[in-house]
Coordinates of C-alpha atoms in Angstrom, one line a residue:
M1 CA 29.1 8.1 41.7
R2 CA 30.4 5.0 39.9
A3 CA 30.2 4.8 36.1
T4 CA 31.4 2.7 33.3
F5 CA 34.0 3.8 30.8
M6 CA 35.6 1.9 27.9
Y7 CA 39.3 2.8 27.4
E8 CA 39.9 0.8 24.3
A9 CA 38.8 -2.5 22.8
G10 CA 38.3 -5.1 25.5
D11 CA 39.1 -2.7 28.3
V12 CA 35.9 -1.8 30.3
R13 CA 36.3 -0.2 33.7
V14 CA 33.9 1.0 36.5
Q15 CA 35.3 4.0 38.2
D16 CA 34.5 7.1 40.2
A17 CA 32.9 9.9 38.1
T18 CA 31.5 13.3 38.7
D19 CA 27.9 13.3 39.8
P20 CA 25.6 14.5 37.1
V21 CA 24.0 17.9 37.6
I22 CA 21.4 20.0 36.0
E23 CA 23.0 21.9 33.1
Q24 CA 20.0 23.1 31.2
P25 CA 16.5 24.0 32.5
T26 CA 15.2 21.1 30.3
D27 CA 17.4 18.5 32.1
A28 CA 16.5 15.9 34.8
I29 CA 18.7 13.8 37.0
V30 CA 17.7 10.1 37.2
R31 CA 19.0 7.6 39.8
V32 CA 19.5 4.4 37.8
L33 CA 17.8 1.3 39.1
R34 CA 18.4 -1.0 36.1
S35 CA 20.6 -0.7 33.1
C36 CA 22.2 -3.3 30.8
V37 CA 24.8 -4.1 28.1
C38 CA 23.6 -3.8 24.5
G39 CA 24.8 -5.8 21.6
S40 CA 25.8 -2.5 19.9
D41 CA 28.1 -1.9 22.9
L42 CA 30.2 -4.8 21.6
H43 CA 31.1 -2.9 18.4
P44 CA 33.4 -0.5 20.3
Y45 CA 34.4 -3.4 22.5
H46 CA 36.0 -4.9 19.4
S47 CA 37.2 -1.7 17.7
L48 CA 37.8 1.3 20.0
T49 CA 41.3 2.6 19.9
A50 CA 43.2 4.0 23.0
A51 CA 43.2 7.4 21.3
E52 CA 39.4 7.4 21.1
G53 CA 38.9 6.4 24.7
P54 CA 37.9 6.6 27.5
V55 CA 34.2 6.9 26.6
P56 CA 31.1 6.5 28.8
M57 CA 29.0 3.5 28.1
G58 CA 25.4 2.5 28.2
H59 CA 22.2 3.9 26.7
E60 CA 19.4 1.8 28.3
F61 CA 18.0 2.6 31.7
L62 CA 15.1 3.0 34.0
G63 CA 15.2 4.7 37.4
T64 CA 13.8 7.3 39.7
V65 CA 13.8 11.1 39.2
E66 CA 16.0 12.9 41.6
E67 CA 15.9 16.5 40.3
T68 CA 14.3 18.4 37.4
G69 CA 15.2 21.6 35.7
S70 CA 13.0 24.7 35.8
E71 CA 11.3 23.9 32.5
V72 CA 10.5 20.3 33.3
S73 CA 6.9 19.7 34.6
G74 CA 4.9 16.6 35.4
F75 CA 7.6 14.8 37.2
R76 CA 8.4 14.6 40.9
R77 CA 11.3 13.3 42.9
G78 CA 10.9 9.6 43.3
D79 CA 8.9 9.0 40.1
L80 CA 9.8 5.8 38.3
V81 CA 10.7 6.5 34.7
V82 CA 12.1 4.8 31.6
A83 CA 13.8 6.6 28.8
P84 CA 14.4 5.7 25.1
F85 CA 18.1 5.4 24.1
A86 CA 17.8 8.7 22.2
F87 CA 16.6 11.8 24.0
A88 CA 14.3 14.2 22.1
D89 CA 12.0 17.2 22.8
N90 CA 8.9 15.3 21.5
T91 CA 7.5 18.6 20.0
C92 CA 9.5 19.3 16.8
E93 CA 8.3 18.4 13.3
F94 CA 10.4 15.3 13.3
C95 CA 9.2 14.1 16.7
R96 CA 5.6 14.8 15.6
A97 CA 6.2 12.6 12.6
G98 CA 7.5 9.8 14.8
L99 CA 11.2 10.3 14.0
H100 CA 12.6 11.2 17.4
T101 CA 16.1 10.0 16.5
S102 CA 16.3 13.0 14.1
C103 CA 15.2 15.6 16.6
P104 CA 17.4 18.8 16.2
D105 CA 17.4 19.2 19.9
G106 CA 18.0 15.5 20.6
G107 CA 20.9 13.1 20.7
F108 CA 22.0 9.7 22.0
F109 CA 22.8 8.8 25.6
A110 CA 26.5 8.1 26.3
A111 CA 27.5 10.3 23.3
G112 CA 28.6 13.4 25.1
V113 CA 26.0 13.4 27.9
G114 CA 27.1 10.5 30.1
G115 CA 26.4 6.8 30.0
A116 CA 23.6 4.8 31.6
Q117 CA 25.9 2.0 32.9
A118 CA 26.2 4.2 36.0
E119 CA 24.6 5.0 39.3
A120 CA 22.9 8.2 37.9
I121 CA 22.5 10.0 34.6
R122 CA 21.6 13.4 33.3
V123 CA 18.6 13.4 30.9
P124 CA 18.5 16.2 28.4
Q125 CA 15.1 17.2 27.0
A126 CA 13.6 15.3 30.0
Q127 CA 10.0 16.6 29.4
G128 CA 9.9 14.9 26.0
T129 CA 12.1 12.0 26.8
L130 CA 11.1 10.4 30.1
V131 CA 8.0 8.2 30.3
K132 CA 6.5 7.8 33.8
L133 CA 5.8 4.3 35.1
P134 CA 3.6 3.2 38.0
N135 CA 5.6 3.6 41.2
D136 CA 4.0 0.5 42.6
V137 CA 5.0 -1.7 39.7
D138 CA 6.0 -5.3 40.5
E139 CA 9.8 -5.5 40.6
A140 CA 9.6 -8.6 38.5
L141 CA 8.5 -6.5 35.6
L142 CA 11.5 -4.2 35.6
P143 CA 13.5 -6.3 33.1
S144 CA 10.7 -6.2 30.6
L145 CA 10.1 -2.5 31.2
L146 CA 13.8 -1.9 30.6
T147 CA 13.5 -3.4 27.1
L148 CA 11.3 -0.5 26.2
A149 CA 14.4 1.7 26.3
D150 CA 15.8 0.0 23.3
V151 CA 15.6 -3.7 22.2
Y152 CA 11.8 -4.2 22.3
G153 CA 11.2 -0.8 20.7
T154 CA 13.9 -1.6 18.1
G155 CA 12.4 -5.0 17.3
Y156 CA 9.0 -3.4 17.0
H157 CA 10.5 -0.7 14.7
A158 CA 11.9 -3.4 12.4
A159 CA 8.4 -5.0 12.1
H160 CA 6.6 -1.7 11.8
Q161 CA 8.9 -0.4 9.0
A162 CA 8.5 -3.6 7.1
G163 CA 4.8 -3.3 7.3
V164 CA 4.3 -6.8 8.7
R165 CA 0.6 -7.6 8.4
P166 CA -1.8 -10.5 8.9
G167 CA -1.0 -13.5 6.7
D168 CA 2.6 -12.3 5.9
W169 CA 5.7 -14.5 5.7
V170 CA 8.6 -12.9 7.6
T171 CA 12.3 -13.7 8.0
V172 CA 14.1 -12.4 11.0
I173 CA 17.9 -12.5 10.7
G174 CA 19.7 -12.7 14.1
D175 CA 18.9 -14.5 17.3
G176 CA 20.2 -11.7 19.6
A177 CA 18.5 -9.4 21.9
V178 CA 17.1 -7.3 19.1
G179 CA 16.2 -10.2 16.7
L180 CA 14.2 -12.0 19.3
P181 CA 12.0 -9.0 20.2
A182 CA 11.7 -8.5 16.4
V183 CA 10.1 -12.0 16.4
L184 CA 7.9 -11.0 19.3
S185 CA 6.8 -7.8 17.6
A186 CA 6.2 -9.4 14.3
K187 CA 4.1 -12.0 15.9
Q188 CA 1.7 -9.4 17.3
L189 CA 1.0 -8.1 13.8
G190 CA -0.5 -11.4 12.7
P191 CA 1.9 -13.0 10.1
E192 CA 1.3 -16.6 9.0
R193 CA 4.9 -17.6 9.3
I194 CA 8.0 -16.3 10.9
I195 CA 11.4 -17.8 10.0
L196 CA 14.2 -17.1 12.5
M197 CA 17.7 -17.3 11.2
G198 CA 20.0 -18.2 14.2
R199 CA 22.1 -21.1 15.3
H200 CA 22.2 -20.8 19.1
R201 CA 19.7 -23.4 20.4
Q202 CA 18.9 -21.6 23.7
R203 CA 18.2 -18.4 21.8
T204 CA 16.2 -19.9 19.0
D205 CA 14.1 -21.8 21.6
L206 CA 13.2 -18.4 23.0
G207 CA 12.5 -17.3 19.5
R208 CA 10.0 -20.1 19.1
Y209 CA 8.4 -19.1 22.4
F210 CA 8.1 -15.5 21.1
G211 CA 6.4 -16.7 17.9
A212 CA 8.9 -18.1 15.4
T213 CA 7.4 -21.0 13.3
D214 CA 10.6 -22.1 11.8
V215 CA 14.3 -21.9 12.6
V216 CA 17.1 -21.9 10.0
A217 CA 20.6 -22.5 11.6
E218 CA 22.5 -22.4 8.3
R219 CA 24.3 -19.2 7.2
G220 CA 25.3 -17.6 4.0
E221 CA 24.2 -19.2 0.7
E222 CA 23.2 -22.3 2.5
G223 CA 20.9 -20.4 4.8
I224 CA 19.4 -18.5 1.9
A225 CA 18.8 -21.7 0.1
R226 CA 17.1 -23.2 3.1
V227 CA 14.7 -20.2 3.5
R228 CA 13.9 -20.3 -0.2
D229 CA 13.2 -24.0 0.1
L230 CA 10.8 -23.3 3.0
T231 CA 9.0 -20.6 0.9
G232 CA 8.5 -22.3 -2.4
G233 CA 11.6 -20.8 -3.9
H234 CA 10.5 -17.2 -3.5
G235 CA 11.6 -15.9 -0.1
T236 CA 9.5 -13.8 2.3
R237 CA 7.9 -10.5 1.7
A238 CA 9.4 -9.0 4.9
V239 CA 12.9 -9.5 6.1
L240 CA 14.0 -8.0 9.5
E241 CA 17.8 -7.7 9.7
A242 CA 18.9 -7.4 13.4
V243 CA 22.7 -8.0 13.2
G244 CA 24.4 -5.1 11.5
H245 CA 27.2 -7.0 9.7
L246 CA 27.5 -7.3 5.9
P247 CA 26.9 -11.1 5.7
A248 CA 23.5 -10.6 7.5
Y249 CA 22.6 -7.9 5.0
E250 CA 23.6 -10.2 2.1
M251 CA 21.3 -12.9 3.6
A252 CA 18.5 -10.4 3.8
V253 CA 19.0 -9.6 0.1
G254 CA 19.0 -13.4 -0.7
T255 CA 15.9 -14.2 1.3
V256 CA 13.5 -11.3 0.4
R257 CA 11.0 -12.0 -2.4
P258 CA 10.4 -9.6 -5.3
G259 CA 8.4 -6.6 -4.2
G260 CA 9.4 -7.3 -0.6
V261 CA 10.9 -5.1 2.2
I262 CA 14.2 -5.4 4.0
S263 CA 14.0 -3.6 7.4
R264 CA 17.5 -3.1 8.9
V265 CA 17.8 -2.3 12.6
G266 CA 21.2 -3.8 13.3
V267 CA 23.7 -0.9 13.5
P268 CA 25.5 -1.4 10.2
Q269 CA 29.2 -2.0 10.5
Y270 CA 29.8 -1.4 6.8
D271 CA 29.5 1.5 4.3
E272 CA 29.1 -0.4 1.1
A273 CA 26.5 -3.0 0.3
P274 CA 24.6 -4.4 -2.7
V275 CA 21.8 -2.0 -3.8
G276 CA 22.1 -2.3 -7.6
F277 CA 19.9 -3.8 -10.3
G278 CA 20.4 -7.4 -9.4
S279 CA 20.0 -7.0 -5.7
L280 CA 17.3 -4.4 -4.9
F281 CA 16.4 -2.3 -8.0
G282 CA 15.5 -5.1 -10.4
P283 CA 13.2 -7.0 -8.1
N284 CA 11.6 -3.8 -6.7
I285 CA 12.9 -4.4 -3.1
T286 CA 12.4 -1.6 -0.5
L287 CA 15.2 -1.0 1.9
T288 CA 14.1 0.7 5.2
G289 CA 14.9 0.7 8.9
G290 CA 17.3 2.8 10.8
P291 CA 17.8 3.8 14.5
A292 CA 14.5 3.1 16.2
P293 CA 12.5 6.2 17.3
V294 CA 11.7 4.2 20.5
R295 CA 9.9 7.2 22.0
A296 CA 7.3 7.0 19.2
Y297 CA 6.3 3.4 20.3
L298 CA 7.0 3.4 24.0
E299 CA 3.6 4.4 25.3
S300 CA 1.7 2.1 23.0
L301 CA 3.9 -0.9 23.9
L302 CA 3.8 -0.2 27.6
P303 CA 0.3 -1.5 28.6
A304 CA 1.0 -5.1 27.3
V305 CA 4.2 -5.2 29.3
L306 CA 2.5 -3.9 32.5
D307 CA -0.3 -6.5 32.3
G308 CA 2.1 -9.3 31.4
T309 CA 0.6 -10.0 28.0
V310 CA 4.2 -9.9 26.6
D311 CA 7.4 -10.6 28.4
P312 CA 10.3 -9.2 26.4
G313 CA 12.4 -9.2 29.6
R314 CA 13.2 -12.9 28.9
V315 CA 16.0 -11.7 26.7
F316 CA 18.0 -11.0 30.0
D317 CA 19.7 -14.2 30.9
R318 CA 22.3 -12.9 33.3
T319 CA 22.2 -10.3 36.1
L320 CA 25.3 -8.6 37.5
P321 CA 26.1 -5.7 39.8
L322 CA 27.4 -2.6 38.1
E323 CA 30.9 -3.2 39.5
Q324 CA 31.1 -6.5 37.4
V325 CA 30.0 -4.9 34.1
A326 CA 33.3 -5.9 32.5
E327 CA 32.3 -9.6 33.1
G328 CA 29.0 -8.8 31.4
Y329 CA 30.8 -7.6 28.3
R330 CA 33.0 -10.7 28.2
A331 CA 30.0 -13.0 28.6
M332 CA 28.1 -11.4 25.8
D333 CA 31.2 -11.3 23.6
R334 CA 31.7 -15.0 24.1
R335 CA 28.1 -15.8 23.5
E336 CA 27.8 -17.0 27.1
A337 CA 25.0 -14.5 27.7
L338 CA 22.3 -13.1 25.5
K339 CA 21.9 -9.9 27.3
V340 CA 23.2 -8.8 30.7
L341 CA 21.1 -6.8 33.2
L342 CA 22.9 -4.5 35.5
T343 CA 21.8 -3.5 39.0
P344 CA 23.3 -0.7 41.2

């Protein structure tokens, strides 16, 4: 089969790879129909060293079941399925608590089990990981269904962890493929106002379509001042940080009101950040978030995607064949594409 590997920063290649096979009785093999490039894939695209590579890439996919292990039931060859970016058994105490990303028998795709930017993938813990989709689903829905693997579920996790509620004022930091679904997710929870911090007009226009009431293009202290001006000087109760870089976190600290919540879902590219008296402790700010347990939300988010009530697939603004995945990385890195969809 053909699969994507990153050799070092900026060097992405599609090459022949060994076909995945059942290794454990809890495995399944899925033929990939749609995958994509994630914003988090750009972190190693900027920083991976040659000594660390090559590594398989991709953690978002939907496809058809080809084979199942002896302990996997309820799935047949040809079933259309989607998987969260983290596999899990869906039965342990952490999964039962909705924390699938901490499953002792779980893990993350691409990290030692093969990447999803490929023609096929091995799915560990397939019974608890895979979610069956209607086989007769309209092909036009596949992009939106693919967002359930990560970005829509991650955006929803940001809003859920922040406890967004009717009448709330919310700030979303980041107009990327997670920030925009965070706007969409927050909107469904009934806030009065959603302020989107982003400066790319095409993206913020989509943010307005998803439910943003205000757009703040300024960054840093200027952006913080603008949000505070919009909110009577106080900031918003909920701040959803969907970037992962320290300046975005600092804007979150600057735009949250006393007693508010910062919910981080952008993969942090820093180890130290303000958490002391003046930043979080004194004003009683709650810091939450983390890698989204997408499996916990997937089935509840699915019906609205299937019936067209929501259309998170709008975040895909370019489609490329797998063989051109390197161009997809370049386009996203240059801000020429928001999120790139990959086809076999």
